[in-house]
Structure formats: structure tokens, C-alpha cells
PDB file of C-alpha atoms in Angstrom:
ATOM      1  CA  MET V   1     -29.087 -20.442   6.298  1.00 44.00           C
ATOM      2  CA  HIS V   2     -26.842 -20.977   9.285  1.00 50.00           C
ATOM      3  CA  GLU V   3     -26.572 -17.901  11.507  1.00 58.00           C
ATOM      4  CA  TYR V   4     -22.786 -17.704  11.004  1.00 60.00           C
ATOM      5  CA  THR V   5     -22.857 -18.107   7.255  1.00 58.00           C
ATOM      6  CA  SER V   6     -22.546 -15.052   5.092  1.00 64.00           C
ATOM      7  CA  THR V   7     -23.027 -14.803   1.368  1.00 80.00           C
ATOM      8  CA  ALA V   8     -20.811 -11.699   1.168  1.00 85.00           C
ATOM      9  CA  ARG V   9     -17.049 -11.980   0.737  1.00 93.00           C
ATOM     10  CA  VAL V  10     -14.847  -9.149   1.979  1.00 95.00           C
ATOM     11  CA  TRP V  11     -11.213  -8.362   1.165  1.00 97.00           C
ATOM     12  CA  GLY V  12      -9.008  -5.633   2.652  1.00 97.00           C
ATOM     13  CA  LEU V  13      -5.728  -4.056   1.576  1.00 97.00           C
ATOM     14  CA  THR V  14      -3.680  -1.320   3.255  1.00 96.00           C
ATOM     15  CA  CYS V  15      -1.353   0.596   0.945  1.00 96.00           C
ATOM     16  CA  PRO V  16       1.369   3.154   1.647  1.00 96.00           C
ATOM     17  CA  GLY V  17       0.191   6.590   0.546  1.00 95.00           C
ATOM     18  CA  LEU V  18       2.391   6.698  -2.534  1.00 95.00           C
ATOM     19  CA  PRO V  19       1.050   7.566  -5.996  1.00 94.00           C
ATOM     20  CA  GLU V  20       2.251   4.234  -7.435  1.00 95.00           C
ATOM     21  CA  GLU V  21       0.085   2.384  -4.908  1.00 96.00           C
ATOM     22  CA  VAL V  22      -3.028   3.575  -6.751  1.00 96.00           C
ATOM     23  CA  SER V  23      -2.192   1.211  -9.616  1.00 96.00           C
ATOM     24  CA  ARG V  24      -1.566  -1.590  -7.100  1.00 96.00           C
ATOM     25  CA  ALA V  25      -5.037  -1.020  -5.603  1.00 97.00           C
ATOM     26  CA  ARG V  26      -6.542  -1.065  -9.098  1.00 96.00           C
ATOM     27  CA  ARG V  27      -4.796  -4.357 -10.032  1.00 96.00           C
ATOM     28  CA  TRP V  28      -5.812  -5.939  -6.721  1.00 97.00           C
ATOM     29  CA  THR V  29      -9.446  -4.995  -7.355  1.00 97.00           C
ATOM     30  CA  ARG V  30      -9.268  -6.317 -10.928  1.00 96.00           C
ATOM     31  CA  ASP V  31      -7.904  -9.647  -9.646  1.00 96.00           C
ATOM     32  CA  ILE V  32     -10.716 -10.010  -7.092  1.00 96.00           C
ATOM     33  CA  LEU V  33     -13.434  -9.155  -9.607  1.00 96.00           C
ATOM     34  CA  ARG V  34     -12.016 -11.082 -12.559  1.00 95.00           C
ATOM     35  CA  GLY V  35     -14.916 -12.178 -14.749  1.00 93.00           C
ATOM     36  CA  SER V  36     -17.444  -9.750 -13.276  1.00 94.00           C
ATOM     37  CA  PRO V  37     -19.220  -7.456 -15.754  1.00 94.00           C
ATOM     38  CA  LEU V  38     -18.690  -4.649 -13.200  1.00 96.00           C
ATOM     39  CA  ALA V  39     -14.907  -5.147 -12.885  1.00 96.00           C
ATOM     40  CA  GLU V  40     -13.932  -2.198 -15.111  1.00 96.00           C
ATOM     41  CA  ASP V  41     -16.308   0.181 -13.314  1.00 96.00           C
ATOM     42  CA  ALA V  42     -14.959  -1.030  -9.964  1.00 97.00           C
ATOM     43  CA  GLU V  43     -11.382  -0.518 -11.133  1.00 96.00           C
ATOM     44  CA  LEU V  44     -12.084   3.067 -12.157  1.00 95.00           C
ATOM     45  CA  ILE V  45     -13.837   3.790  -8.857  1.00 96.00           C
ATOM     46  CA  VAL V  46     -10.948   2.363  -6.820  1.00 97.00           C
ATOM     47  CA  SER V  47      -8.473   4.347  -8.897  1.00 95.00           C
ATOM     48  CA  GLU V  48     -10.317   7.629  -8.311  1.00 94.00           C
ATOM     49  CA  LEU V  49     -10.924   7.075  -4.588  1.00 95.00           C
ATOM     50  CA  SER V  50      -7.353   5.924  -3.937  1.00 95.00           C
ATOM     51  CA  ALA V  51      -5.888   8.854  -5.870  1.00 93.00           C
ATOM     52  CA  ASN V  52      -8.075  11.264  -3.896  1.00 91.00           C
ATOM     53  CA  ALA V  53      -6.793   9.787  -0.625  1.00 93.00           C
ATOM     54  CA  VAL V  54      -3.158  10.145  -1.720  1.00 94.00           C
ATOM     55  CA  LEU V  55      -3.539  13.626  -3.239  1.00 90.00           C
ATOM     56  CA  HIS V  56      -5.885  15.360  -0.808  1.00 89.00           C
ATOM     57  CA  THR V  57      -5.371  13.830   2.664  1.00 90.00           C
ATOM     58  CA  ALA V  58      -2.665  12.895   5.150  1.00 91.00           C
ATOM     59  CA  SER V  59      -2.573   9.487   3.459  1.00 93.00           C
ATOM     60  CA  GLY V  60      -0.200  11.017   0.904  1.00 92.00           C
ATOM     61  CA  LYS V  61       2.201  12.400   3.527  1.00 93.00           C
ATOM     62  CA  GLU V  62       5.303  10.602   4.763  1.00 92.00           C
ATOM     63  CA  SER V  63       4.274   7.385   6.540  1.00 92.00           C
ATOM     64  CA  GLY V  64       0.664   7.859   5.388  1.00 94.00           C
ATOM     65  CA  SER V  65      -1.510   5.070   4.056  1.00 95.00           C
ATOM     66  CA  PHE V  66      -4.980   4.318   2.792  1.00 96.00           C
ATOM     67  CA  HIS V  67      -7.121   1.250   3.279  1.00 96.00           C
ATOM     68  CA  LEU V  68      -9.210  -0.365   0.557  1.00 97.00           C
ATOM     69  CA  ALA V  69     -12.044  -2.807   1.215  1.00 97.00           C
ATOM     70  CA  VAL V  70     -13.955  -4.749  -1.422  1.00 97.00           C
ATOM     71  CA  ALA V  71     -17.161  -6.529  -0.434  1.00 96.00           C
ATOM     72  CA  VAL V  72     -18.933  -8.747  -2.945  1.00 95.00           C
ATOM     73  CA  SER V  73     -22.352 -10.343  -2.623  1.00 92.00           C
ATOM     74  CA  SER V  74     -24.900 -11.550  -5.129  1.00 89.00           C
ATOM     75  CA  GLN V  75     -26.605  -8.132  -4.977  1.00 91.00           C
ATOM     76  CA  VAL V  76     -23.812  -5.549  -4.648  1.00 94.00           C
ATOM     77  CA  ILE V  77     -20.127  -4.798  -4.983  1.00 96.00           C
ATOM     78  CA  ALA V  78     -19.075  -2.259  -2.340  1.00 97.00           C
ATOM     79  CA  LEU V  79     -15.738  -0.475  -2.725  1.00 97.00           C
ATOM     80  CA  SER V  80     -14.488   1.540   0.264  1.00 97.00           C
ATOM     81  CA  VAL V  81     -11.375   3.680   0.649  1.00 96.00           C
ATOM     82  CA  THR V  82     -10.438   5.035   4.075  1.00 94.00           C
ATOM     83  CA  ASP V  83      -7.901   7.855   4.280  1.00 93.00           C
ATOM     84  CA  ASP V  84      -5.703   9.108   7.144  1.00 91.00           C
ATOM     85  CA  GLY V  85      -7.580  12.402   7.494  1.00 87.00           C
ATOM     86  CA  GLY V  86      -5.733  15.687   7.710  1.00 81.00           C
ATOM     87  CA  THR V  87      -8.521  17.720   6.147  1.00 73.00           C
ATOM     88  CA  GLU V  88     -11.221  19.631   7.953  1.00 68.00           C
ATOM     89  CA  THR V  89     -13.946  18.808   5.456  1.00 62.00           C
ATOM     90  CA  ALA V  90     -15.355  15.577   4.119  1.00 56.00           C
ATOM     91  CA  PRO V  91     -14.807  14.707   0.464  1.00 56.00           C
ATOM     92  CA  THR V  92     -17.415  16.335  -1.790  1.00 56.00           C
ATOM     93  CA  THR V  93     -18.204  16.476  -5.465  1.00 57.00           C
ATOM     94  CA  GLU V  94     -16.737  19.578  -7.057  1.00 55.00           C
ATOM     95  CA  HIS V  95     -17.586  21.289 -10.315  1.00 52.00           C
ATOM     96  CA  PRO V  96     -14.232  22.532 -11.622  1.00 49.00           C
ATOM     97  CA  GLY V  97     -13.827  24.698 -14.679  1.00 51.00           C
ATOM     98  CA  GLY V  98     -12.811  23.213 -18.009  1.00 55.00           C
ATOM     99  CA  GLU V  99      -9.110  23.999 -17.514  1.00 59.00           C
ATOM    100  CA  ALA V 100      -8.846  22.559 -13.967  1.00 44.00           C
ATOM    101  CA  ALA V 101      -6.413  19.649 -13.572  1.00 48.00           C
ATOM    102  CA  HIS V 102      -8.163  18.188 -10.506  1.00 52.00           C
ATOM    103  CA  GLY V 103     -11.589  18.012  -8.895  1.00 51.00           C
ATOM    104  CA  ARG V 104     -13.524  15.568 -11.057  1.00 57.00           C
ATOM    105  CA  GLY V 105     -12.772  12.245  -9.291  1.00 70.00           C
ATOM    106  CA  LEU V 106     -15.674  12.024  -6.872  1.00 81.00           C
ATOM    107  CA  GLY V 107     -18.040  13.272  -9.574  1.00 82.00           C
ATOM    108  CA  ILE V 108     -16.899  10.432 -11.833  1.00 86.00           C
ATOM    109  CA  VAL V 109     -17.410   7.960  -8.995  1.00 90.00           C
ATOM    110  CA  GLY V 110     -20.898   9.344  -8.380  1.00 88.00           C
ATOM    111  CA  PHE V 111     -21.768   8.974 -12.055  1.00 90.00           C
ATOM    112  CA  ILE V 112     -20.637   5.338 -12.246  1.00 93.00           C
ATOM    113  CA  ALA V 113     -21.812   4.046  -8.856  1.00 94.00           C
ATOM    114  CA  HIS V 114     -25.418   3.447  -7.894  1.00 94.00           C
ATOM    115  CA  ARG V 115     -24.747   4.958  -4.468  1.00 93.00           C
ATOM    116  CA  VAL V 116     -21.839   6.829  -2.823  1.00 93.00           C
ATOM    117  CA  VAL V 117     -21.621   7.334   0.936  1.00 92.00           C
ATOM    118  CA  VAL V 118     -19.021   9.430   2.798  1.00 89.00           C
ATOM    119  CA  HIS V 119     -18.578   9.102   6.544  1.00 89.00           C
ATOM    120  CA  ASP V 120     -16.078   9.924   9.283  1.00 85.00           C
ATOM    121  CA  SER V 121     -13.704   7.123  10.158  1.00 77.00           C
ATOM    122  CA  LEU V 122     -11.079   7.261  12.932  1.00 77.00           C
ATOM    123  CA  GLY V 123      -9.790  10.759  12.170  1.00 82.00           C
ATOM    124  CA  GLY V 124     -10.226  10.415   8.429  1.00 90.00           C
ATOM    125  CA  HIS V 125     -13.021   9.636   6.025  1.00 91.00           C
ATOM    126  CA  THR V 126     -14.302   6.534   4.310  1.00 93.00           C
ATOM    127  CA  VAL V 127     -15.874   6.812   0.884  1.00 93.00           C
ATOM    128  CA  THR V 128     -17.931   3.809  -0.149  1.00 95.00           C
ATOM    129  CA  ALA V 129     -19.223   3.353  -3.680  1.00 95.00           C
ATOM    130  CA  GLU V 130     -21.768   0.646  -4.391  1.00 96.00           C
ATOM    131  CA  LEU V 131     -22.400  -1.068  -7.696  1.00 96.00           C
ATOM    132  CA  PHE V 132     -25.629  -3.035  -7.751  1.00 94.00           C
ATOM    133  CA  VAL V 133     -25.288  -6.338  -9.584  1.00 87.00           C
ATOM    134  CA  GLU V 134     -28.906  -6.026 -10.657  1.00 72.00           C
ATOM    135  CA  ALA V 135     -30.280  -2.498 -10.725  1.00 55.00           C
ATOM    136  CA  PRO V 136     -33.310  -1.782  -8.536  1.00 53.00           C
ATOM    137  CA  PRO V 137     -36.606  -1.439 -10.427  1.00 57.00           C
ATOM    138  CA  GLY V 138     -36.705   1.788 -12.408  1.00 58.00           C
ATOM    139  CA  GLU V 139     -32.910   2.191 -12.563  1.00 55.00           C
ATOM    140  CA  PRO V 140     -30.819   1.186 -15.560  1.00 51.00           C
ATOM    141  CA  PRO V 141     -27.979  -1.319 -14.895  1.00 48.00           C
ATOM    142  CA  CYS V 142     -24.378  -0.104 -15.169  1.00 46.00           C
TER     143      CYS V 142
END
């Protein structure tokens, strides 16, 4: 393979931090992954991560935004959402009570994805969920 050739394709989208932009991010992801058996899982992950950015960070404030990246290779689909920060703690999985209206999003993402990574990113956080196209030995496919 040529040293400048990559088998991964990467797309990026920056959205205003408005609730209606979550559906835009979901449609954009669906269009990129059209025909993939992991498209519905990816859509749900993007929906949850984008909603978390809008609801729980400065991304949802006036003039806020969130950035979505989708990377696709023959081995993995990586979905990353970067927020504008504004919280002192990194996103974590919560265990809300049965009557709670919020708090399940990252848990859902963790259940669907093969791996979830949270890291600091320019004053905010980036949450990346990976879906393996073929599950590693010993793990069931999505």
C-alpha cells in the first residue's frame, strides 16, 4: 500500500447546539452508512451522544455547537461527538431510577458499542463509540 493511502474514510459535521440538530446528525449518519448492517446502531449512538452534548454541556447554550465525526474502515465504524464543555466532569454512565427522565443515554451507547472512550478535547469532551464490523474472537457481533 502506498504510504499516503488510507483505507479509512472520515466525515465531519458541526451542528448548532439546538435540539432539532440531533435529528440532522442522525440523518447525516444514516446517509453515510446507507447499506451497512450497523447503520441503525450507529444512528442510535449518534442520537444519544448528540442529545447529551445539547442537553448537558455548553453546546446547548446560545451560540453553542457540537461536532460529529464518522470514520469508516473495513474493521470499524467510529462515531465521535465533541461538545463545547461547560461541565466540570467527564460524561459517565449513570444508573437512574425507574422514574428518571434522563441519564440512560451513555449506558445505551455502552450496551450497543463494542468500545466507548471519553477524553478531554479543547475545553470540552469527545465521546467515541466504536462498532466493530467483525467482532473480535470471543465477542458476539452486533
